[in-house]
Coordinates of C-alpha atoms and ligand atoms in Angstrom, one line a residue:
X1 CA 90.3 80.5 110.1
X2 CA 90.4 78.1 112.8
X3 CA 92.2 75.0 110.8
X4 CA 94.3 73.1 112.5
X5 CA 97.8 72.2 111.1
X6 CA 96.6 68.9 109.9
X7 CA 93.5 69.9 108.8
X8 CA 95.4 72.4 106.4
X9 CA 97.4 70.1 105.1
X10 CA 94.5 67.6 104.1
X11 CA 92.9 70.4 102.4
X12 CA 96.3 71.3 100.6
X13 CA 96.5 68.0 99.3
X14 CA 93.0 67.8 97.8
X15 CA 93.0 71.2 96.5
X16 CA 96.6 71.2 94.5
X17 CA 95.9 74.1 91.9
X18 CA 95.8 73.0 87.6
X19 CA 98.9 74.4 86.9
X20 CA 100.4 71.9 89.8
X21 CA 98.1 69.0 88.4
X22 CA 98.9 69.7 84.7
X23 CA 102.6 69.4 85.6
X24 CA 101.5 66.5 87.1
X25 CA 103.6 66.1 90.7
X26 CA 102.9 67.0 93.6
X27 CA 105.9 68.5 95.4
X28 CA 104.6 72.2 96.4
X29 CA 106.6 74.7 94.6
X30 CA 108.7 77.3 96.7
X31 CA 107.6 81.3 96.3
X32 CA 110.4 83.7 96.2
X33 CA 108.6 87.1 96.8
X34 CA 110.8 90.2 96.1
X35 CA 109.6 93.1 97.0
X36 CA 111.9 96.7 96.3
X37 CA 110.5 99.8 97.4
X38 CA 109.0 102.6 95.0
X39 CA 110.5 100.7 92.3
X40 CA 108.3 101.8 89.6
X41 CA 107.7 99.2 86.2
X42 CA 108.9 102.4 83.7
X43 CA 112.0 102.2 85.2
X44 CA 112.4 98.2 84.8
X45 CA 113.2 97.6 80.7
X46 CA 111.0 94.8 80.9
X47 CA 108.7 97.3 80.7
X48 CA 110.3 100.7 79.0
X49 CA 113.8 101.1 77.6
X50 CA 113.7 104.4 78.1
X51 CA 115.3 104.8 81.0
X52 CA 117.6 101.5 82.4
X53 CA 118.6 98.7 81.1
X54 CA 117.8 95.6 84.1
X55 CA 119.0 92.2 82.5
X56 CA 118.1 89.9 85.5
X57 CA 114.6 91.4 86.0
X58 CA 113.9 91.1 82.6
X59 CA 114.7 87.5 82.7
X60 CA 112.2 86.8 85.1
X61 CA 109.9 87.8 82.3
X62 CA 111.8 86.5 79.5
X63 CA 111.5 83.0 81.1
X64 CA 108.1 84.0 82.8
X65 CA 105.0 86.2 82.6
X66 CA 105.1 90.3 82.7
X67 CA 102.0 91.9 84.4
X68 CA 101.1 95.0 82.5
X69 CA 98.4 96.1 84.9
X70 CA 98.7 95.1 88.6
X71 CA 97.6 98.1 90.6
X72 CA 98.2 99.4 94.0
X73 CA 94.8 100.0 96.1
X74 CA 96.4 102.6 98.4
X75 CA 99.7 104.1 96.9
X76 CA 101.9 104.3 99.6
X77 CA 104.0 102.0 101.3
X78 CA 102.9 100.8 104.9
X79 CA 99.1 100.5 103.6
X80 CA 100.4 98.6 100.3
X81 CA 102.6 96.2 102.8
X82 CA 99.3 95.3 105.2
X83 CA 97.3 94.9 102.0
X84 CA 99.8 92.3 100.2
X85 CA 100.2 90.9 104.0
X86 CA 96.4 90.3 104.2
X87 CA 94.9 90.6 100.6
X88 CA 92.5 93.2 102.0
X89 CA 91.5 96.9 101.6
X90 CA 93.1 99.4 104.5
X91 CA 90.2 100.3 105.5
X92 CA 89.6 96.3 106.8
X93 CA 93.3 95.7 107.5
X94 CA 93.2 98.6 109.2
X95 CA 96.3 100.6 108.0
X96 CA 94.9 103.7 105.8
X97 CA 98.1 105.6 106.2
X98 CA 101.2 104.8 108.4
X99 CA 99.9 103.3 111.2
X100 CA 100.9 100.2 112.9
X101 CA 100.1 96.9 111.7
X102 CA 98.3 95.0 114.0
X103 CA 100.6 91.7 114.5
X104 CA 97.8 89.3 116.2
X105 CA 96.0 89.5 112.8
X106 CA 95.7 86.7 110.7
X107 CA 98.5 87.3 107.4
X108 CA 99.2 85.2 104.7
X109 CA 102.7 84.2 106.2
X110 CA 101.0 82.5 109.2
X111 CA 98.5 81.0 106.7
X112 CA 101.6 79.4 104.5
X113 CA 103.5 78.2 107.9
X114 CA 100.3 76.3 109.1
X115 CA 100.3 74.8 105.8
X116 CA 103.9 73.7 106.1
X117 CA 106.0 76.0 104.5
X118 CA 108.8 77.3 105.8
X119 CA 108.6 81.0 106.3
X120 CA 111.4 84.1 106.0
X121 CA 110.8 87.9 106.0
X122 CA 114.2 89.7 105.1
X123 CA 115.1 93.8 104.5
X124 CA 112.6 96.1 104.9
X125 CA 109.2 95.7 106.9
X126 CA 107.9 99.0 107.6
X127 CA 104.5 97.8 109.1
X128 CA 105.6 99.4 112.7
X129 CA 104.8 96.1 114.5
X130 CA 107.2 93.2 114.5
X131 CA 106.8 90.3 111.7
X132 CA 104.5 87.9 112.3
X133 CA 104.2 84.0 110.7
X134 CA 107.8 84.2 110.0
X135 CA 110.1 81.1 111.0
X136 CA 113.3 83.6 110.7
X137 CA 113.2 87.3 110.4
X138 CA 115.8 90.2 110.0
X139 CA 114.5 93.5 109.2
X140 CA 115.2 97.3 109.1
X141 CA 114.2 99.6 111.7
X142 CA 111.6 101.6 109.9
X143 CA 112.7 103.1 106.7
X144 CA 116.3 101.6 107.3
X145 CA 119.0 103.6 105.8
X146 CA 121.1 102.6 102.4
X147 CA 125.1 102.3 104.0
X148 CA 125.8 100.1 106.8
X149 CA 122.5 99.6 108.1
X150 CA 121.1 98.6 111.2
X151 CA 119.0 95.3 111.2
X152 CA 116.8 93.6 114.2
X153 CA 115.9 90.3 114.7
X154 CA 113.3 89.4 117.0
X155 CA 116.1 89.4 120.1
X156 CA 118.9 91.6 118.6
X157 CA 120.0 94.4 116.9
X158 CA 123.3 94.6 113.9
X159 CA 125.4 96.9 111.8
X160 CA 126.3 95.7 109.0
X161 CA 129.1 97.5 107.1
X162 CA 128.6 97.9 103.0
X163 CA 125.3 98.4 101.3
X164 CA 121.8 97.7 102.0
X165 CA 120.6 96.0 98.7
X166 CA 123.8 93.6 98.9
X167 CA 123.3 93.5 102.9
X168 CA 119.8 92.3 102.3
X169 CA 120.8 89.5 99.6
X170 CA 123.3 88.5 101.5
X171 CA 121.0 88.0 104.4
X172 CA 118.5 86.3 102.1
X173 CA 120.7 83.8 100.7
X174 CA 122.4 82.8 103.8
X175 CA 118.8 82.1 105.1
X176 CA 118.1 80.3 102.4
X177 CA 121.4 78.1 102.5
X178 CA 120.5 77.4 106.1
X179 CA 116.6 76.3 105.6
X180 CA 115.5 73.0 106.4
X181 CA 115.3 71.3 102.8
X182 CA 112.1 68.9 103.6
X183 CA 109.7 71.5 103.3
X184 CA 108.9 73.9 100.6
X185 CA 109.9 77.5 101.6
X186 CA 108.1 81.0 101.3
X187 CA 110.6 83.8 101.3
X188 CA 110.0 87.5 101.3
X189 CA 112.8 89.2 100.2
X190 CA 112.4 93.2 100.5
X191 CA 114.7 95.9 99.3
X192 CA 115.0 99.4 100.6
X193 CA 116.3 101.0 97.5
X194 CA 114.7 102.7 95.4
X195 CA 112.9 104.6 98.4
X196 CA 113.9 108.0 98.7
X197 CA 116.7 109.9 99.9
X198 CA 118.1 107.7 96.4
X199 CA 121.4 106.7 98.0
X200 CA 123.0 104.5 95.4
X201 CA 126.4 102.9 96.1
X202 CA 129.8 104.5 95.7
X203 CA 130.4 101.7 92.4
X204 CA 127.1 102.8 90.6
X205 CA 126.5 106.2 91.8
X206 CA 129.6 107.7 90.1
X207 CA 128.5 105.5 86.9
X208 CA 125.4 107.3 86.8
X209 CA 126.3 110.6 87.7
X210 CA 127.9 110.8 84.5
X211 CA 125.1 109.6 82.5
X212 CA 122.1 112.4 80.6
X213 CA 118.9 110.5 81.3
X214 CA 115.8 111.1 78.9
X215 CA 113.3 113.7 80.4
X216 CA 109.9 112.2 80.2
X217 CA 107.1 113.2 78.0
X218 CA 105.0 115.0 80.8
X219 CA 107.6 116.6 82.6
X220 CA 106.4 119.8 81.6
X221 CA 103.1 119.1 82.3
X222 CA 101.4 122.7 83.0
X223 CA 97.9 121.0 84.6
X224 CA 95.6 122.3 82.3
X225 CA 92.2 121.1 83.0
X226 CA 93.4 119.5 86.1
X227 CA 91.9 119.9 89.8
X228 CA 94.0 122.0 92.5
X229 CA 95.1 119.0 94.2
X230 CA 98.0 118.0 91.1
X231 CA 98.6 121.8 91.6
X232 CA 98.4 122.1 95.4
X233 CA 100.7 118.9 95.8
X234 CA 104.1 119.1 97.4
X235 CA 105.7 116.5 95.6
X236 CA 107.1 118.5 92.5
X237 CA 111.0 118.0 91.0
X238 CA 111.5 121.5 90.1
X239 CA 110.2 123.0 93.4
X240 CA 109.9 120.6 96.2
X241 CA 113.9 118.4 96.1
X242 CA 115.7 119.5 98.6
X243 CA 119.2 119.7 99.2
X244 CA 119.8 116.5 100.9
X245 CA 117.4 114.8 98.0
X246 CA 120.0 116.8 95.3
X247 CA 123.1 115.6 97.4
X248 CA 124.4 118.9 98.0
X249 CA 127.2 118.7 100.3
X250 CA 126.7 121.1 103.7
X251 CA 129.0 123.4 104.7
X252 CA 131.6 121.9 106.9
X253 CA 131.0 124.7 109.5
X254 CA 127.4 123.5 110.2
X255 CA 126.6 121.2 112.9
X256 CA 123.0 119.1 114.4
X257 CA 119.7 121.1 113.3
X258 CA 121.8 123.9 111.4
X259 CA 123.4 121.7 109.5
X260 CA 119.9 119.4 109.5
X261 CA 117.7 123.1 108.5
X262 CA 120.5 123.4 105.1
X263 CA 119.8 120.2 104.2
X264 CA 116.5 120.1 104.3
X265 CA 116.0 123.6 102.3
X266 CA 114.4 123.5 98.7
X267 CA 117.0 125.7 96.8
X268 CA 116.4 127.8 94.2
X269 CA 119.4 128.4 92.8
X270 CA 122.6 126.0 93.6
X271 CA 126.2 126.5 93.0
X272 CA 128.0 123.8 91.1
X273 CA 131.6 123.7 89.5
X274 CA 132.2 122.6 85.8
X275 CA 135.9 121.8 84.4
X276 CA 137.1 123.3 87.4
X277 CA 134.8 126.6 87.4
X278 CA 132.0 127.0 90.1
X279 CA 128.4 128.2 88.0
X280 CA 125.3 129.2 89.3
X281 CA 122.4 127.8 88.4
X282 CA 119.0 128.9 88.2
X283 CA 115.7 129.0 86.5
X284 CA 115.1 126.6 83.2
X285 CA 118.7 125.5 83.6
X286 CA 118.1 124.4 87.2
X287 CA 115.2 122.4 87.0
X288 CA 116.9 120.3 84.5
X289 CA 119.6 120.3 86.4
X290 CA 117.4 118.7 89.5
X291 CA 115.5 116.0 87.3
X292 CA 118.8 114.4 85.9
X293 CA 120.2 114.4 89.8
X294 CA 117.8 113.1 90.9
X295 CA 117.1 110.2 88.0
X296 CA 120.5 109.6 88.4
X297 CA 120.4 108.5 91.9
X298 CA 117.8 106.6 91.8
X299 CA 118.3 104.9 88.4
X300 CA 122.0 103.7 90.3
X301 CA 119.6 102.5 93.5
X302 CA 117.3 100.6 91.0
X303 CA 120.9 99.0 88.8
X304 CA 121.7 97.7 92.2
X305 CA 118.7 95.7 92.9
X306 CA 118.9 94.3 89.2
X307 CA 122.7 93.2 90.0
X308 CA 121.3 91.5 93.4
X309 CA 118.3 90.1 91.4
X310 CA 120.8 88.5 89.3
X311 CA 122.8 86.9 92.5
X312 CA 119.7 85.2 93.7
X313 CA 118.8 83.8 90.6
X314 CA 122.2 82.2 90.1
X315 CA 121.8 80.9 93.2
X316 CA 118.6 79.1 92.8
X317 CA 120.4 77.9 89.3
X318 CA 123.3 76.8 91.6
X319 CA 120.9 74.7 94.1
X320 CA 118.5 73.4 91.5
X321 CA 115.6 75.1 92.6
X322 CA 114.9 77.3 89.4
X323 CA 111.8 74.6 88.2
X324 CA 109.6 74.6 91.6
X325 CA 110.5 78.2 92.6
X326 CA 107.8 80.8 91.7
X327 CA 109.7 84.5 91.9
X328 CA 108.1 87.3 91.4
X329 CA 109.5 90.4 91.9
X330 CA 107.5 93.7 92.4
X331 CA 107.4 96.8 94.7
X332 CA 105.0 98.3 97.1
X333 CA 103.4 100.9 94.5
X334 CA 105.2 102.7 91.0
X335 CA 107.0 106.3 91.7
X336 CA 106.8 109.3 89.6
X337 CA 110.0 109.7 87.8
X338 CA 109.4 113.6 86.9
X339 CA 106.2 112.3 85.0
X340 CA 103.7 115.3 85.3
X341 CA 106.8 116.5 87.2
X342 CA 106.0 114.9 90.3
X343 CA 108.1 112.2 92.1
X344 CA 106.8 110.4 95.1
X345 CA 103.8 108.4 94.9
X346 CA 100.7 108.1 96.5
X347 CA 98.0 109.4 93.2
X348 CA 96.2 107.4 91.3
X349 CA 98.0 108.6 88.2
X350 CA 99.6 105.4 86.3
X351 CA 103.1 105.9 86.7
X352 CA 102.4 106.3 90.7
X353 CA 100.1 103.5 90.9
X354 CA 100.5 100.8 88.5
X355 CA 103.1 98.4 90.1
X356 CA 106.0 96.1 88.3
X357 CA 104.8 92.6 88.6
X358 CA 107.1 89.7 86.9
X359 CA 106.6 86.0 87.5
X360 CA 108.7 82.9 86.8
X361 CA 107.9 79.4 87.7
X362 CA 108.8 77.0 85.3
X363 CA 106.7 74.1 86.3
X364 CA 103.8 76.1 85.8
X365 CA 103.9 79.2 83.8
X366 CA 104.9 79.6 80.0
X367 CA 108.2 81.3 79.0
X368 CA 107.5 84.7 77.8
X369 CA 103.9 85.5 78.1
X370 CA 102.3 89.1 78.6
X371 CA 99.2 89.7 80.3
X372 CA 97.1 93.1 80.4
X373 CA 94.9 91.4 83.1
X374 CA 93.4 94.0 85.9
X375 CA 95.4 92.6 89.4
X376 CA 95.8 94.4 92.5
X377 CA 97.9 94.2 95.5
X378 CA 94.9 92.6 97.5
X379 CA 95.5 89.3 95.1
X380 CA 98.4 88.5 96.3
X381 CA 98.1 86.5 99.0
X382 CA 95.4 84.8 97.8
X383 CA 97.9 83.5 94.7
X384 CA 100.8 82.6 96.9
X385 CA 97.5 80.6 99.0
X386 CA 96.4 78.7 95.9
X387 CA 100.4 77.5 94.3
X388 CA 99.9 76.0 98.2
X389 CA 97.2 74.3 97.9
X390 CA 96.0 76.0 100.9
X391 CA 92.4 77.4 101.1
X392 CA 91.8 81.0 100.1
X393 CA 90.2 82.9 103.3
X394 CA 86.7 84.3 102.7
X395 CA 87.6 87.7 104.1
X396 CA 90.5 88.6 101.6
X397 CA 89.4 90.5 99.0
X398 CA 91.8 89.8 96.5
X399 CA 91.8 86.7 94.2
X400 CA 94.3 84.3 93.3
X401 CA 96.6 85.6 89.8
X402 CA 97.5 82.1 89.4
X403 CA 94.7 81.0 86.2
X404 CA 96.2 84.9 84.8
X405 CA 99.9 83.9 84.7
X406 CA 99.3 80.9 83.3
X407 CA 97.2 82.5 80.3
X408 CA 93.9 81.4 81.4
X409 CA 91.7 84.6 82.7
X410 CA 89.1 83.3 84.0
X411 CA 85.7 84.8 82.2
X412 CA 84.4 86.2 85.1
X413 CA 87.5 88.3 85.8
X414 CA 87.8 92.2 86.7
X415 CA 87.0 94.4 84.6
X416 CA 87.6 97.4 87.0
X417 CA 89.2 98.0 90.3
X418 CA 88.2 100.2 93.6
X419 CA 91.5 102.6 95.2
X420 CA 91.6 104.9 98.2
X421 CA 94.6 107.4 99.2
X422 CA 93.9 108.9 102.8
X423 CA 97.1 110.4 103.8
X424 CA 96.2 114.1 103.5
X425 CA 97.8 116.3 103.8
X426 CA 100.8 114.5 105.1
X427 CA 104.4 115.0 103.8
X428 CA 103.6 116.0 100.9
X429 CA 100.4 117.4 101.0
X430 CA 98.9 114.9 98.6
X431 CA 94.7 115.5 98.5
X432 CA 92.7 112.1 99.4
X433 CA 91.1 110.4 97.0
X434 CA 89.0 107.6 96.1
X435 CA 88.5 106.1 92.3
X436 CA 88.0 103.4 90.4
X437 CA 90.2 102.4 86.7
X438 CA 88.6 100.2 84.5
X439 CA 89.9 99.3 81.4
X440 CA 89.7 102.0 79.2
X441 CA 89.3 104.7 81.8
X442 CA 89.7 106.0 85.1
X443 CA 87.6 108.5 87.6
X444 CA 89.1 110.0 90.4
X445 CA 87.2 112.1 93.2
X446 CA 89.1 114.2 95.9
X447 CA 86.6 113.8 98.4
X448 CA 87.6 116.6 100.7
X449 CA 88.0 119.1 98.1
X450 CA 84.6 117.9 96.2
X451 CA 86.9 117.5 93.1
X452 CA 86.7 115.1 90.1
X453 CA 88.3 113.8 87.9
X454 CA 88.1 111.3 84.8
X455 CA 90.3 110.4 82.0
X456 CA 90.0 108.1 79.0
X457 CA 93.6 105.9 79.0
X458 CA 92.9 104.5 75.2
X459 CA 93.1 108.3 73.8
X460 CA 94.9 109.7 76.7
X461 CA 97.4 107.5 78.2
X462 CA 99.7 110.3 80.2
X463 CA 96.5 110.9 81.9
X464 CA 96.6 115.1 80.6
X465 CA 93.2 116.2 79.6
X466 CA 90.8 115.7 82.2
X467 CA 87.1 115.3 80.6
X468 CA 85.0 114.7 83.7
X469 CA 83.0 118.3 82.4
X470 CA 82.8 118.0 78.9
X471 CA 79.6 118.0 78.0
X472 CA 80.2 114.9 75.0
X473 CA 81.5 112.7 78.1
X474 CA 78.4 112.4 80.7
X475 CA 77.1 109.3 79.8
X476 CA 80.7 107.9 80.1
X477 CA 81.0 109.7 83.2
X478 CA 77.7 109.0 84.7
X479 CA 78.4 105.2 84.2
X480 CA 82.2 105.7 85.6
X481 CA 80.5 106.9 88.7
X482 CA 77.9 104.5 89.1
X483 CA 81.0 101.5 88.9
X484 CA 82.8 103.5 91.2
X485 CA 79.8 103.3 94.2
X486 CA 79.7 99.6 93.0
X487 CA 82.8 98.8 93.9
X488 CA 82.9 101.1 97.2
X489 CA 80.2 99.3 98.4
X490 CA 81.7 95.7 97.3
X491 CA 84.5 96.3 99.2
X492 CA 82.8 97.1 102.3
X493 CA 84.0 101.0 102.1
X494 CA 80.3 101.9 103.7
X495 CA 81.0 103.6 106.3
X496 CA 84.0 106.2 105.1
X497 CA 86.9 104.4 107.9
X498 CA 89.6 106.7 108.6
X499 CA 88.0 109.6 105.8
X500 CA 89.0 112.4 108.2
X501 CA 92.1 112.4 110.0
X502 CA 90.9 112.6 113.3
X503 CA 89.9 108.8 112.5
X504 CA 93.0 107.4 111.9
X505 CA 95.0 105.0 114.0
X506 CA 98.2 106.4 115.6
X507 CA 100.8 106.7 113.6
X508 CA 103.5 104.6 114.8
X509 CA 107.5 103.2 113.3
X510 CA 109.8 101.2 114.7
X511 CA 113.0 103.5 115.6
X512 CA 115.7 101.4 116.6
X513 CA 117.6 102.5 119.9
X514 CA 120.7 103.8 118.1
X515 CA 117.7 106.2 116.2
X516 CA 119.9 105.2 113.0
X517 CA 118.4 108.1 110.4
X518 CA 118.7 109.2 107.5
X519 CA 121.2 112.2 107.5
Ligands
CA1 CA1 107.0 102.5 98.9

């Protein structure tokens, strides 16, 4: 795009979008993009009680719309970030797994600022390059950590005592205060938490340690029928948590990588101490023991960001900008929460890939709607685009939500979706895999094992019988398959980018110079 400033803002004017010119006025409306991390929609009760109750995230859907099916097309974090930033496939935006982000690239921030928006990235980047299109910017160092984190601006670095989903707010809304009010702002606003090591604060960890969270359906899930690579995966509760994931306090004797080699063990049996009487645990009674530790960290991490949802919203409330202020909140892909008895990410299993997505504006979107439209992280940017008025790129691959959230899918909308995973066998030894989900089903083929798989979501939901060889299915599949290459080759995935690892761009993360890590 080769616009300039003025010539954006011509085109912004003549291209307002319905829902502005049904309002009738003209005044752009501000976007409010939050963004947590691994937060996944089961564990938001706009979506399932089952788990947490989050009052201010529900709101937004209450007094907005809730996305039932908006879909990551990589599931994992970096490659989700570059794909929301650009509304384009990693294998175009060039970040299949976590690679740096390539900063002179055109993003949708730089797009909103040259069409007179006023532009903030807060809390956590993770791209490996420094933000781009951003008037103001504070961000982690890489993963950033949950208590008294480090943050960087463009010239300088800052601790900041207390806790990162507060910190981050905090940071927001003092931003915000500060804007300049004759121009309509676009503000992401990313959280760290839920990501893992599940660090909740001191307040709503103890509240939750105390609490028996419901096991889910498929946590027992014994992979019947499955391929190896749900089998060959490293990124089970009952074997693969390790001690610093389970909070399991090192011996005080231990020091550096001693200390660092305890935590990072996957026990098999743990000593804990009940009314005063130390127990050992193992087997049945253990595995339990880690899915309720480790739901009950990161159910506290997830109660935090709905507390800090509810500060901003009371904020816009308190400066009048609750009418011309789109907010969505979301996260960078869903998270296994001991479903199939995984946690992590990165599959194309629902739970792992399906991502939260609720809107409110009310200028422009009715109170309280639902839609089961097909969206994916590539639309995006080209929704914030079109609330702008500003023109939609050719080369993003997404399309604008907008029509959707205001109940009017267009006719010629998705029916299906493409995804691609590369990262293999990274951390957690997670097989690559390309797919596609349509509307009633979904086919999944681990390319490097010559694997496949297929599921029908209307009589399987939980994704546990895996028909892609029964004999009563090859028509279905046969047609799955010939959607699939369809949508490969519509997304321009021709010439298999980055499909062996030798191919992939240099990993790369910022590391601040105080290293500030994890413990
Ligand atoms: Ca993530």
């Amino acid at each position: 795009m080769t616009h300039s400033r003025r010539d954006f803002l011509r085109t912004a004017a003549l291209a307002l979008p319905q829902g502005l010119a049904a309002a009738g006025q003209a005044e752009r409306p501000n976007i409010l993009f939050i963004m947590s991390d691994d937060h996944a929609a089961h564990a938001i009760s706009a979506y399932s009680d089952r788990l947490i109750r989050t009052p201010n995230l529900d709101k937004l859907g209450q007094e907005g719309v809730r996305c039932d099916r908006v879909y990551c097309t990589n599931s994992i974090c970096t490659p989700s970030r570059a794909a929301i930033m650009t509304g384009q496939y990693s294998h175009i935006n060039g970040v299949p797994v976590f690679n740096a982000f390539d900063p002179a690239r055109p993003n949708v921030a730089k797009y909103l600022q040259a069409a007179g928006y006023h532009t903030l990235m807060i809390g956590k980047w993770h791209l490996g390059s420094n933000p781009t299109g951003f008037d103001d910017w504070e961000v982690l160092p890489g993963q950033g950590v949950y208590h008294n984190p480090i943050f960087y601006t463009a010239t300088e670095e800052k601790e900041y005592p207390g806790y990162v989903t507060d910190i981050t707010t905090d940071l927001m809304l003092q931003r915000l205060e500060k804007r300049p009010k004759d121009k309509p702002f676009f503000a992401m606003l990313h959280h760290k938490a839920p990501h893992r090591p599940w660090d909740p604060s001191e307040r709503l960890g103890a509240i939750w340690r105390k609490r028996q969270i419901a096991e889910p359906p498929t946590l027992w899930d014994d992979y019947a029928t499955r391929t190896d690579a749900v089998k060959e995966c490293r990124q089970k509760v009952f074997d693969d948590m390790t001690r610093r994931d389970l909070k399991l306090v090192a011996p005080g004797n231990l020091q550096g990588k001693e200390r660092n080699a305890w935590l990072q063990h996957k026990p098999d049996s743990v000593e804990i101490e009940v009314d005063g009487r130390k127990k050992t645990l193992t087997g049945m009674e253990l595995k339990k023991w880690k899915y309720q530790r480790y739901m009950q960290d990161y159910l506290a991490c997830c109660a935090s960001i709905d507390e800090n949802i509810g500060r901003v919203l009371e904020w816009l409330d308190k400066n009048k900008l609750r009418e011309n202020t789109m907010v969505i909140y979301t996260s960078d892909q869903g998270f296994f929460l001991g479903d199939h008895g995984l946690y992590d990410k990165r599959f194309m299993y629902e739970e792992s890939d399906r991502m939260p997505f609720l809107v409110r504006w009310p200028r422009g979107i009715k109170p309280g709607t639902t839609t089961s439209a097909l969206g994916i992280n590539c639309d995006f940017a080209p929704t914030f685009l079109e609330l702008a008025g500003a023109p939609v790129p050719a080369d993003m691959q997404g399309r604008s939500l907008l029509p959707v959230l205001q109940g009017k899918k267009p006719k010629d909308w998705r029916t299906s979706f493409y995804y691609r995973y590369y990262h293999d066998p990274g951390d957690h030894n997670t097989a690559a895999h390309y797919g596609v989900r349509t509307e009633t089903h979904k086919l999944i083929y681990f390319w490097r094992r010559d694997q496949w798989e297929c599921f029908d979501l209307v009589k399987d939901p939980q994704e546990l019988r895996n028909i892609y060889a029964d004999p009563a299915e090859q028509a279905t599949v046969k047609k799955l398959k010939e959607e699939l290459y369809r949508l490969k080759k519509e997304a321009k995935d021709t010439e298999d980018r980055f499909a062996d690892s030798k191919d992939w761009p240099k990993e790369s993360s910022y590391v601040s110079p105080k290293k500030q890590q994890n413990p």
